[in-house]
């Protein structure tokens, strides 16, 4: 019990991301008691707790259990730059140091960067520090010496191109770098001159789900800004824009006809105003989990759902079975489908008449009964009768 209390981890109360429950912070007195728990296991769990107050986390850096102290340092988010030396002294593993730098609340001071570089240079196996080296490069407050060192290392040129403290002269030079990854890092910089950004040629992997521009996800964009990014030559900006859920109809319309499949897919997955024709087109060929959500989208065409419901593929029939635009005859056919999960999904369809829905509750098939009981149009009175019969 103390272990679960200390961890404070989120847990699912229902299916899907929206069913994730985040526990509320505990009183400071409880955190104080857990930080003094005699069991190292409990203190380690507490060190992972992201709601742990900073003053208690700071004291846990002096924990007699070295692993607890290392966890307390690594999981500090955001990690205070002013205590970087102390944090690094406890987190000696390269992966832990990389995590601290990822969470740092400001640029890594030059002297701290030089100290970490010295540790890497003296390491018997520097290959294990490749990731932390890139993170040092991306987060260090660059002076002339650090800039020169990083620019001569081909492994970290892309990271230095992304560093927000890099001086404009070097940024302009790297915009013409022969390495595509370096040019991509320049293009993604926050505050880069839009004219320069659009002039830099970059090739993108349309199959990659990564490479989102984090600052664009959180930026406050006007409708004209949205349209400008939707028309960018750079797929990474169009794809990132499509991940937002606050886009104007004009921006969504531009992205819906984008040459990139990844951009069009994100429009279908994220946009409440995604056009029905695009939803139908993507759902026809896409086999990812989001296909279910596309068919459930308010703009998904009824005729496309009906076509899927009559498909020879039971997976198609399953995703379409709950669509509210299906004809009653099609729903009845799905209720008699060979596949249990198709029959169960069909029983959840909100277009089933109340009288028919009540008869489904008495069916001999568990899948149909379960689906009918989950149907959101089931009368409340009937729900109470079902619960009473179940003794609940």
mmCIF file of C-alpha atoms in Angstrom:
data_model
loop_
_atom_site.group_PDB
_atom_site.id
_atom_site.type_symbol
_atom_site.label_atom_id
_atom_site.label_comp_id
_atom_site.label_asym_id
_atom_site.label_seq_id
_atom_site.Cartn_x
_atom_site.Cartn_y
_atom_site.Cartn_z
ATOM 1 C CA UNK A 1 0.000 0.000 0.000
ATOM 2 C CA UNK A 2 2.801 2.445 0.872
ATOM 3 C CA UNK A 3 4.532 1.557 -2.398
ATOM 4 C CA UNK A 4 1.462 2.416 -4.512
ATOM 5 C CA UNK A 5 0.882 5.583 -2.506
ATOM 6 C CA UNK A 6 4.486 6.662 -2.949
ATOM 7 C CA UNK A 7 4.562 5.990 -6.690
ATOM 8 C CA UNK A 8 1.509 8.149 -7.440
ATOM 9 C CA UNK A 9 1.354 6.634 -10.919
ATOM 10 C CA UNK A 10 -1.568 7.346 -13.247
ATOM 11 C CA UNK A 11 -3.823 4.387 -13.969
ATOM 12 C CA UNK A 12 -6.572 3.533 -16.403
ATOM 13 C CA UNK A 13 -10.144 3.673 -15.150
ATOM 14 C CA UNK A 14 -11.572 3.001 -18.632
ATOM 15 C CA UNK A 15 -10.313 2.101 -22.068
ATOM 16 C CA UNK A 16 -8.487 4.656 -24.192
ATOM 17 C CA UNK A 17 -6.261 7.599 -23.347
ATOM 18 C CA UNK A 18 -9.163 9.585 -21.907
ATOM 19 C CA UNK A 19 -9.641 6.888 -19.271
ATOM 20 C CA UNK A 20 -6.265 7.675 -17.704
ATOM 21 C CA UNK A 21 -6.647 8.864 -14.126
ATOM 22 C CA UNK A 22 -4.013 11.115 -12.564
ATOM 23 C CA UNK A 23 -3.989 10.948 -8.750
ATOM 24 C CA UNK A 24 -4.089 14.270 -6.943
ATOM 25 C CA UNK A 25 -1.015 15.428 -4.959
ATOM 26 C CA UNK A 26 -0.756 14.118 -1.425
ATOM 27 C CA UNK A 27 -0.396 16.360 1.640
ATOM 28 C CA UNK A 28 3.232 17.345 2.326
ATOM 29 C CA UNK A 29 3.121 15.458 5.618
ATOM 30 C CA UNK A 30 2.517 12.209 3.752
ATOM 31 C CA UNK A 31 5.411 12.868 1.358
ATOM 32 C CA UNK A 32 7.622 13.625 4.391
ATOM 33 C CA UNK A 33 6.742 10.290 6.006
ATOM 34 C CA UNK A 34 7.316 8.343 2.800
ATOM 35 C CA UNK A 35 10.690 10.059 2.269
ATOM 36 C CA UNK A 36 11.764 8.733 5.686
ATOM 37 C CA UNK A 37 10.366 5.231 5.147
ATOM 38 C CA UNK A 38 12.852 2.552 6.316
ATOM 39 C CA UNK A 39 12.304 0.522 3.125
ATOM 40 C CA UNK A 40 14.485 1.699 0.200
ATOM 41 C CA UNK A 41 11.844 0.292 -2.159
ATOM 42 C CA UNK A 42 9.315 2.829 -0.883
ATOM 43 C CA UNK A 43 11.721 5.758 -1.135
ATOM 44 C CA UNK A 44 12.680 4.757 -4.683
ATOM 45 C CA UNK A 45 9.000 4.666 -5.676
ATOM 46 C CA UNK A 46 8.562 8.109 -4.123
ATOM 47 C CA UNK A 47 11.532 9.452 -6.090
ATOM 48 C CA UNK A 48 9.698 8.493 -9.302
ATOM 49 C CA UNK A 49 6.624 10.493 -8.226
ATOM 50 C CA UNK A 50 6.373 13.535 -10.507
ATOM 51 C CA UNK A 51 4.187 15.387 -7.999
ATOM 52 C CA UNK A 52 6.844 15.260 -5.305
ATOM 53 C CA UNK A 53 7.489 18.790 -3.945
ATOM 54 C CA UNK A 54 10.891 20.203 -4.905
ATOM 55 C CA UNK A 55 12.042 20.706 -1.322
ATOM 56 C CA UNK A 56 11.468 17.035 -0.478
ATOM 57 C CA UNK A 57 13.070 15.900 -3.741
ATOM 58 C CA UNK A 58 16.106 18.056 -2.965
ATOM 59 C CA UNK A 59 16.487 16.354 0.426
ATOM 60 C CA UNK A 60 16.219 12.945 -1.223
ATOM 61 C CA UNK A 61 19.382 13.715 -3.177
ATOM 62 C CA UNK A 62 21.181 13.008 0.109
ATOM 63 C CA UNK A 63 19.426 9.671 0.636
ATOM 64 C CA UNK A 64 21.730 6.996 2.010
ATOM 65 C CA UNK A 65 20.533 4.665 -0.730
ATOM 66 C CA UNK A 66 22.496 5.669 -3.854
ATOM 67 C CA UNK A 67 19.817 4.389 -6.212
ATOM 68 C CA UNK A 68 17.141 6.489 -4.512
ATOM 69 C CA UNK A 69 19.337 9.586 -4.829
ATOM 70 C CA UNK A 70 19.960 8.834 -8.517
ATOM 71 C CA UNK A 71 16.242 8.442 -9.218
ATOM 72 C CA UNK A 72 15.462 11.662 -7.345
ATOM 73 C CA UNK A 73 17.974 13.492 -9.531
ATOM 74 C CA UNK A 74 16.941 11.907 -12.825
ATOM 75 C CA UNK A 75 13.182 12.373 -12.304
ATOM 76 C CA UNK A 76 13.355 16.060 -11.313
ATOM 77 C CA UNK A 77 11.178 17.771 -13.901
ATOM 78 C CA UNK A 78 11.986 20.474 -14.737
ATOM 79 C CA UNK A 79 15.513 19.925 -13.518
ATOM 80 C CA UNK A 80 17.001 23.102 -11.985
ATOM 81 C CA UNK A 81 20.020 24.369 -13.909
ATOM 82 C CA UNK A 82 21.337 25.967 -10.723
ATOM 83 C CA UNK A 83 21.823 22.482 -9.197
ATOM 84 C CA UNK A 84 23.189 20.786 -12.303
ATOM 85 C CA UNK A 85 26.480 19.820 -10.673
ATOM 86 C CA UNK A 86 24.715 18.144 -7.743
ATOM 87 C CA UNK A 87 22.278 16.327 -10.032
ATOM 88 C CA UNK A 88 25.054 14.991 -12.254
ATOM 89 C CA UNK A 89 27.045 13.800 -9.252
ATOM 90 C CA UNK A 90 24.212 11.405 -8.380
ATOM 91 C CA UNK A 91 23.247 10.374 -11.914
ATOM 92 C CA UNK A 92 26.442 8.790 -13.200
ATOM 93 C CA UNK A 93 24.908 6.571 -15.902
ATOM 94 C CA UNK A 94 24.837 8.100 -19.394
ATOM 95 C CA UNK A 95 21.113 7.429 -19.834
ATOM 96 C CA UNK A 96 20.330 9.170 -16.526
ATOM 97 C CA UNK A 97 22.422 12.187 -17.461
ATOM 98 C CA UNK A 98 20.690 12.374 -20.814
ATOM 99 C CA UNK A 99 17.327 12.428 -19.030
ATOM 100 C CA UNK A 100 18.418 15.289 -16.766
ATOM 101 C CA UNK A 101 19.534 17.334 -19.770
ATOM 102 C CA UNK A 102 16.217 16.641 -21.500
ATOM 103 C CA UNK A 103 14.420 18.108 -18.490
ATOM 104 C CA UNK A 104 16.776 20.981 -17.733
ATOM 105 C CA UNK A 105 14.967 24.291 -17.117
ATOM 106 C CA UNK A 106 17.555 26.354 -19.000
ATOM 107 C CA UNK A 107 20.744 26.116 -21.074
ATOM 108 C CA UNK A 108 23.500 23.899 -19.705
ATOM 109 C CA UNK A 109 26.242 26.209 -18.343
ATOM 110 C CA UNK A 110 29.445 26.054 -20.431
ATOM 111 C CA UNK A 111 31.615 24.863 -17.542
ATOM 112 C CA UNK A 112 29.186 22.043 -16.732
ATOM 113 C CA UNK A 113 29.193 21.080 -20.421
ATOM 114 C CA UNK A 114 32.992 20.996 -20.458
ATOM 115 C CA UNK A 115 33.030 18.840 -17.335
ATOM 116 C CA UNK A 116 30.636 16.329 -18.908
ATOM 117 C CA UNK A 117 32.682 16.298 -22.110
ATOM 118 C CA UNK A 118 35.813 15.551 -20.072
ATOM 119 C CA UNK A 119 34.013 12.602 -18.477
ATOM 120 C CA UNK A 120 33.094 11.301 -21.940
ATOM 121 C CA UNK A 121 36.648 11.765 -23.240
ATOM 122 C CA UNK A 122 38.033 9.742 -20.318
ATOM 123 C CA UNK A 123 35.410 7.013 -20.659
ATOM 124 C CA UNK A 124 36.666 3.563 -21.650
ATOM 125 C CA UNK A 125 33.707 3.095 -24.006
ATOM 126 C CA UNK A 126 32.633 6.524 -25.342
ATOM 127 C CA UNK A 127 30.093 4.875 -27.685
ATOM 128 C CA UNK A 128 27.822 4.400 -24.668
ATOM 129 C CA UNK A 129 27.775 8.183 -24.251
ATOM 130 C CA UNK A 130 26.769 9.037 -27.834
ATOM 131 C CA UNK A 131 23.203 9.976 -26.848
ATOM 132 C CA UNK A 132 24.248 12.138 -23.907
ATOM 133 C CA UNK A 133 26.874 13.832 -26.112
ATOM 134 C CA UNK A 134 24.133 14.863 -28.539
ATOM 135 C CA UNK A 135 22.040 16.139 -25.645
ATOM 136 C CA UNK A 136 24.974 18.182 -24.294
ATOM 137 C CA UNK A 137 25.372 19.673 -27.754
ATOM 138 C CA UNK A 138 21.679 20.539 -28.043
ATOM 139 C CA UNK A 139 21.332 22.109 -24.576
ATOM 140 C CA UNK A 140 24.692 23.750 -23.819
ATOM 141 C CA UNK A 141 24.978 27.525 -23.624
ATOM 142 C CA UNK A 142 27.391 27.698 -26.534
ATOM 143 C CA UNK A 143 30.507 29.804 -26.375
ATOM 144 C CA UNK A 144 33.072 30.018 -29.159
ATOM 145 C CA UNK A 145 35.154 27.055 -27.954
ATOM 146 C CA UNK A 146 32.163 24.715 -27.558
ATOM 147 C CA UNK A 147 30.753 25.775 -30.920
ATOM 148 C CA UNK A 148 34.048 25.043 -32.673
ATOM 149 C CA UNK A 149 34.355 21.652 -30.991
ATOM 150 C CA UNK A 150 30.825 20.558 -31.844
ATOM 151 C CA UNK A 151 30.915 21.767 -35.433
ATOM 152 C CA UNK A 152 33.961 19.640 -36.155
ATOM 153 C CA UNK A 153 32.180 16.490 -34.943
ATOM 154 C CA UNK A 154 29.926 15.091 -37.715
ATOM 155 C CA UNK A 155 27.930 13.063 -35.148
ATOM 156 C CA UNK A 156 26.568 16.158 -33.407
ATOM 157 C CA UNK A 157 26.322 18.790 -36.148
ATOM 158 C CA UNK A 158 22.544 18.342 -36.321
ATOM 159 C CA UNK A 159 22.289 18.783 -32.561
ATOM 160 C CA UNK A 160 24.324 21.990 -32.604
ATOM 161 C CA UNK A 161 22.161 23.240 -35.486
ATOM 162 C CA UNK A 162 19.128 22.822 -33.204
ATOM 163 C CA UNK A 163 20.749 24.537 -30.207
ATOM 164 C CA UNK A 164 18.807 27.756 -29.454
ATOM 165 C CA UNK A 165 21.969 29.554 -28.271
ATOM 166 C CA UNK A 166 23.843 29.078 -31.552
ATOM 167 C CA UNK A 167 24.812 32.443 -33.030
ATOM 168 C CA UNK A 168 22.993 33.612 -36.200
ATOM 169 C CA UNK A 169 26.122 33.522 -38.339
ATOM 170 C CA UNK A 170 26.569 29.798 -37.789
ATOM 171 C CA UNK A 171 22.829 29.187 -38.222
ATOM 172 C CA UNK A 172 22.948 30.811 -41.662
ATOM 173 C CA UNK A 173 25.991 28.738 -42.619
ATOM 174 C CA UNK A 174 24.420 25.462 -41.502
ATOM 175 C CA UNK A 175 21.336 26.209 -43.600
ATOM 176 C CA UNK A 176 23.549 25.265 -46.579
ATOM 177 C CA UNK A 177 25.123 22.196 -44.952
ATOM 178 C CA UNK A 178 25.411 19.160 -47.247
ATOM 179 C CA UNK A 179 23.866 16.943 -44.528
ATOM 180 C CA UNK A 180 20.058 16.746 -44.839
ATOM 181 C CA UNK A 181 19.673 16.132 -41.086
ATOM 182 C CA UNK A 182 21.617 19.299 -40.274
ATOM 183 C CA UNK A 183 19.484 21.402 -42.639
ATOM 184 C CA UNK A 184 16.336 19.880 -41.128
ATOM 185 C CA UNK A 185 17.501 20.918 -37.649
ATOM 186 C CA UNK A 186 18.054 24.483 -38.864
ATOM 187 C CA UNK A 187 14.601 24.615 -40.455
ATOM 188 C CA UNK A 188 12.914 23.474 -37.230
ATOM 189 C CA UNK A 189 14.512 26.203 -35.071
ATOM 190 C CA UNK A 190 12.061 28.440 -33.237
ATOM 191 C CA UNK A 191 12.191 32.045 -34.410
ATOM 192 C CA UNK A 192 14.011 31.329 -37.649
ATOM 193 C CA UNK A 193 13.399 33.913 -40.369
ATOM 194 C CA UNK A 194 10.466 32.503 -42.424
ATOM 195 C CA UNK A 195 12.115 33.499 -45.695
ATOM 196 C CA UNK A 196 15.288 31.592 -44.784
ATOM 197 C CA UNK A 197 13.230 28.609 -43.569
ATOM 198 C CA UNK A 198 11.341 28.299 -46.833
ATOM 199 C CA UNK A 199 14.533 28.610 -48.854
ATOM 200 C CA UNK A 200 16.229 25.587 -47.261
ATOM 201 C CA UNK A 201 15.679 22.275 -49.091
ATOM 202 C CA UNK A 202 15.010 19.274 -46.826
ATOM 203 C CA UNK A 203 13.871 15.730 -47.633
ATOM 204 C CA UNK A 204 11.507 14.034 -45.161
ATOM 205 C CA UNK A 205 10.596 10.393 -44.572
ATOM 206 C CA UNK A 206 6.818 10.257 -44.963
ATOM 207 C CA UNK A 207 6.716 6.915 -43.135
ATOM 208 C CA UNK A 208 8.244 8.376 -39.968
ATOM 209 C CA UNK A 209 5.814 9.151 -37.139
ATOM 210 C CA UNK A 210 8.407 11.305 -35.352
ATOM 211 C CA UNK A 211 10.036 14.622 -36.176
ATOM 212 C CA UNK A 212 7.279 16.818 -34.740
ATOM 213 C CA UNK A 213 8.195 20.455 -34.076
ATOM 214 C CA UNK A 214 7.416 20.737 -30.358
ATOM 215 C CA UNK A 215 7.225 24.520 -30.190
ATOM 216 C CA UNK A 216 4.684 24.595 -33.023
ATOM 217 C CA UNK A 217 2.382 22.251 -31.115
ATOM 218 C CA UNK A 218 2.154 24.754 -28.254
ATOM 219 C CA UNK A 219 2.369 28.046 -30.183
ATOM 220 C CA UNK A 220 -0.511 30.524 -30.169
ATOM 221 C CA UNK A 221 -1.271 30.709 -33.905
ATOM 222 C CA UNK A 222 -3.578 33.078 -35.705
ATOM 223 C CA UNK A 223 -5.616 31.751 -38.626
ATOM 224 C CA UNK A 224 -3.190 33.399 -41.047
ATOM 225 C CA UNK A 225 -0.261 31.698 -39.258
ATOM 226 C CA UNK A 226 -2.042 28.356 -39.540
ATOM 227 C CA UNK A 227 -2.531 28.824 -43.263
ATOM 228 C CA UNK A 228 1.114 29.843 -43.707
ATOM 229 C CA UNK A 229 2.376 26.689 -41.975
ATOM 230 C CA UNK A 230 -0.195 24.563 -43.839
ATOM 231 C CA UNK A 231 1.379 25.803 -47.085
ATOM 232 C CA UNK A 232 4.981 25.392 -45.943
ATOM 233 C CA UNK A 233 7.309 23.505 -48.248
ATOM 234 C CA UNK A 234 8.418 21.531 -45.189
ATOM 235 C CA UNK A 235 6.433 18.396 -44.395
ATOM 236 C CA UNK A 236 7.499 18.520 -40.736
ATOM 237 C CA UNK A 237 5.566 21.776 -40.189
ATOM 238 C CA UNK A 238 2.490 20.599 -42.073
ATOM 239 C CA UNK A 239 2.493 17.322 -40.160
ATOM 240 C CA UNK A 240 2.960 19.018 -36.795
ATOM 241 C CA UNK A 241 0.183 21.484 -37.617
ATOM 242 C CA UNK A 242 -2.127 18.575 -38.444
ATOM 243 C CA UNK A 243 -1.538 17.194 -34.940
ATOM 244 C CA UNK A 244 -3.196 20.241 -33.360
ATOM 245 C CA UNK A 245 -6.932 20.224 -32.704
ATOM 246 C CA UNK A 246 -7.678 23.939 -33.056
ATOM 247 C CA UNK A 247 -7.282 24.480 -36.783
ATOM 248 C CA UNK A 248 -9.516 26.645 -38.943
ATOM 249 C CA UNK A 249 -11.572 25.113 -41.740
ATOM 250 C CA UNK A 250 -9.251 26.752 -44.264
ATOM 251 C CA UNK A 251 -6.118 25.217 -42.731
ATOM 252 C CA UNK A 252 -7.765 21.788 -42.509
ATOM 253 C CA UNK A 253 -8.880 22.067 -46.131
ATOM 254 C CA UNK A 254 -5.308 22.744 -47.255
ATOM 255 C CA UNK A 255 -3.865 19.877 -45.211
ATOM 256 C CA UNK A 256 -6.585 17.477 -46.368
ATOM 257 C CA UNK A 257 -5.151 17.531 -49.899
ATOM 258 C CA UNK A 258 -1.505 17.436 -48.789
ATOM 259 C CA UNK A 259 0.873 15.274 -50.809
ATOM 260 C CA UNK A 260 2.046 13.565 -47.608
ATOM 261 C CA UNK A 261 0.059 10.574 -46.354
ATOM 262 C CA UNK A 262 1.280 11.261 -42.807
ATOM 263 C CA UNK A 263 -0.233 14.760 -42.917
ATOM 264 C CA UNK A 264 -3.570 13.502 -44.249
ATOM 265 C CA UNK A 265 -3.621 10.738 -41.643
ATOM 266 C CA UNK A 266 -3.147 13.208 -38.796
ATOM 267 C CA UNK A 267 -5.978 15.331 -40.211
ATOM 268 C CA UNK A 268 -8.259 12.291 -39.918
ATOM 269 C CA UNK A 269 -6.991 11.337 -36.478
ATOM 270 C CA UNK A 270 -6.935 14.760 -34.840
ATOM 271 C CA UNK A 271 -9.261 17.228 -36.571
ATOM 272 C CA UNK A 272 -12.888 17.569 -35.419
ATOM 273 C CA UNK A 273 -13.602 19.266 -38.763
ATOM 274 C CA UNK A 274 -11.878 16.639 -40.931
ATOM 275 C CA UNK A 275 -13.757 16.325 -44.248
ATOM 276 C CA UNK A 276 -15.875 13.216 -44.672
ATOM 277 C CA UNK A 277 -14.460 12.317 -48.080
ATOM 278 C CA UNK A 278 -10.926 12.167 -46.628
ATOM 279 C CA UNK A 279 -12.046 10.106 -43.623
ATOM 280 C CA UNK A 280 -13.676 7.606 -45.976
ATOM 281 C CA UNK A 281 -10.639 7.470 -48.260
ATOM 282 C CA UNK A 282 -8.110 6.905 -45.452
ATOM 283 C CA UNK A 283 -10.326 4.414 -43.568
ATOM 284 C CA UNK A 284 -10.711 2.335 -46.720
ATOM 285 C CA UNK A 285 -6.994 1.447 -46.762
ATOM 286 C CA UNK A 286 -5.724 2.177 -43.242
ATOM 287 C CA UNK A 287 -5.466 -0.729 -40.772
ATOM 288 C CA UNK A 288 -4.261 1.191 -37.711
ATOM 289 C CA UNK A 289 -6.219 1.439 -34.457
ATOM 290 C CA UNK A 290 -7.338 4.972 -35.313
ATOM 291 C CA UNK A 291 -9.508 3.549 -38.081
ATOM 292 C CA UNK A 292 -12.215 2.863 -35.491
ATOM 293 C CA UNK A 293 -12.202 6.526 -34.482
ATOM 294 C CA UNK A 294 -12.382 7.646 -38.103
ATOM 295 C CA UNK A 295 -15.531 5.644 -38.746
ATOM 296 C CA UNK A 296 -16.996 7.020 -35.509
ATOM 297 C CA UNK A 297 -16.168 10.596 -36.575
ATOM 298 C CA UNK A 298 -19.237 12.821 -36.903
ATOM 299 C CA UNK A 299 -18.266 13.643 -40.494
ATOM 300 C CA UNK A 300 -17.761 10.056 -41.662
ATOM 301 C CA UNK A 301 -20.175 9.493 -44.595
ATOM 302 C CA UNK A 302 -23.031 7.065 -44.029
ATOM 303 C CA UNK A 303 -22.658 5.543 -47.496
ATOM 304 C CA UNK A 304 -18.974 4.783 -46.849
ATOM 305 C CA UNK A 305 -19.872 3.159 -43.518
ATOM 306 C CA UNK A 306 -22.556 1.079 -45.229
ATOM 307 C CA UNK A 307 -20.048 -0.083 -47.843
ATOM 308 C CA UNK A 308 -17.639 -1.166 -45.096
ATOM 309 C CA UNK A 309 -20.462 -2.928 -43.251
ATOM 310 C CA UNK A 310 -21.118 -5.050 -46.363
ATOM 311 C CA UNK A 311 -17.448 -5.898 -46.901
ATOM 312 C CA UNK A 312 -16.193 -9.491 -47.099
ATOM 313 C CA UNK A 313 -13.583 -8.603 -44.476
ATOM 314 C CA UNK A 314 -14.924 -9.010 -40.897
ATOM 315 C CA UNK A 315 -12.532 -6.268 -39.734
ATOM 316 C CA UNK A 316 -14.307 -3.819 -42.037
ATOM 317 C CA UNK A 317 -17.698 -4.950 -40.801
ATOM 318 C CA UNK A 318 -16.502 -4.616 -37.211
ATOM 319 C CA UNK A 319 -15.336 -1.010 -37.503
ATOM 320 C CA UNK A 320 -18.504 0.036 -39.342
ATOM 321 C CA UNK A 321 -21.049 -1.847 -37.237
ATOM 322 C CA UNK A 322 -21.682 0.961 -34.734
ATOM 323 C CA UNK A 323 -21.975 3.807 -37.245
ATOM 324 C CA UNK A 324 -25.237 5.717 -36.668
ATOM 325 C CA UNK A 325 -25.860 6.152 -40.416
ATOM 326 C CA UNK A 326 -26.326 2.459 -41.224
ATOM 327 C CA UNK A 327 -29.687 1.326 -42.595
ATOM 328 C CA UNK A 328 -31.695 -0.873 -40.217
ATOM 329 C CA UNK A 329 -31.494 -3.794 -42.654
ATOM 330 C CA UNK A 330 -27.693 -3.578 -42.622
ATOM 331 C CA UNK A 331 -27.614 -3.477 -38.814
ATOM 332 C CA UNK A 332 -29.825 -6.574 -38.648
ATOM 333 C CA UNK A 333 -27.463 -8.372 -41.013
ATOM 334 C CA UNK A 334 -24.529 -7.459 -38.763
ATOM 335 C CA UNK A 335 -26.420 -8.717 -35.694
ATOM 336 C CA UNK A 336 -26.456 -12.106 -37.424
ATOM 337 C CA UNK A 337 -22.806 -11.918 -38.550
ATOM 338 C CA UNK A 338 -20.543 -14.943 -38.271
ATOM 339 C CA UNK A 339 -18.041 -13.001 -36.113
ATOM 340 C CA UNK A 340 -18.838 -12.494 -32.414
ATOM 341 C CA UNK A 341 -17.156 -9.101 -32.201
ATOM 342 C CA UNK A 342 -19.092 -7.838 -35.226
ATOM 343 C CA UNK A 343 -22.410 -8.880 -33.637
ATOM 344 C CA UNK A 344 -21.368 -7.259 -30.373
ATOM 345 C CA UNK A 345 -20.415 -4.005 -32.077
ATOM 346 C CA UNK A 346 -23.641 -3.985 -34.067
ATOM 347 C CA UNK A 347 -25.635 -4.254 -30.833
ATOM 348 C CA UNK A 348 -24.125 -0.931 -29.711
ATOM 349 C CA UNK A 349 -25.479 0.900 -32.773
ATOM 350 C CA UNK A 350 -27.580 3.882 -31.596
ATOM 351 C CA UNK A 351 -30.034 3.474 -34.507
ATOM 352 C CA UNK A 352 -31.489 0.222 -33.155
ATOM 353 C CA UNK A 353 -35.128 0.852 -32.123
ATOM 354 C CA UNK A 354 -35.736 0.672 -28.378
ATOM 355 C CA UNK A 355 -38.057 -2.340 -28.608
ATOM 356 C CA UNK A 356 -35.517 -4.293 -30.645
ATOM 357 C CA UNK A 357 -32.710 -3.291 -28.302
ATOM 358 C CA UNK A 358 -34.610 -4.652 -25.304
ATOM 359 C CA UNK A 359 -35.109 -7.994 -27.067
ATOM 360 C CA UNK A 360 -31.368 -8.176 -27.697
ATOM 361 C CA UNK A 361 -30.794 -8.113 -23.933
ATOM 362 C CA UNK A 362 -32.517 -11.494 -23.788
ATOM 363 C CA UNK A 363 -30.441 -13.016 -26.595
ATOM 364 C CA UNK A 364 -28.565 -16.264 -26.063
ATOM 365 C CA UNK A 365 -25.309 -14.771 -27.291
ATOM 366 C CA UNK A 366 -23.097 -13.035 -24.682
ATOM 367 C CA UNK A 367 -21.518 -10.730 -27.295
ATOM 368 C CA UNK A 368 -24.903 -9.382 -28.385
ATOM 369 C CA UNK A 369 -26.151 -9.003 -24.805
ATOM 370 C CA UNK A 370 -22.992 -7.155 -23.770
ATOM 371 C CA UNK A 371 -23.218 -4.857 -26.784
ATOM 372 C CA UNK A 372 -26.909 -4.112 -26.185
ATOM 373 C CA UNK A 373 -26.249 -3.367 -22.519
ATOM 374 C CA UNK A 374 -23.545 -0.880 -23.578
ATOM 375 C CA UNK A 375 -25.824 0.845 -26.111
ATOM 376 C CA UNK A 376 -26.096 4.508 -25.143
ATOM 377 C CA UNK A 377 -29.752 4.669 -26.237
ATOM 378 C CA UNK A 378 -30.859 1.968 -23.785
ATOM 379 C CA UNK A 379 -33.631 3.448 -21.574
ATOM 380 C CA UNK A 380 -32.565 4.230 -18.016
ATOM 381 C CA UNK A 381 -35.475 2.212 -16.631
ATOM 382 C CA UNK A 382 -34.266 -0.834 -18.529
ATOM 383 C CA UNK A 383 -30.730 -0.272 -17.202
ATOM 384 C CA UNK A 384 -32.080 -0.367 -13.650
ATOM 385 C CA UNK A 385 -33.949 -3.619 -14.355
ATOM 386 C CA UNK A 386 -30.775 -5.201 -15.726
ATOM 387 C CA UNK A 387 -28.811 -4.138 -12.655
ATOM 388 C CA UNK A 388 -31.491 -5.424 -10.309
ATOM 389 C CA UNK A 389 -31.534 -8.827 -12.024
ATOM 390 C CA UNK A 390 -27.756 -8.928 -11.658
ATOM 391 C CA UNK A 391 -28.072 -8.160 -7.935
ATOM 392 C CA UNK A 392 -26.232 -4.853 -8.242
#
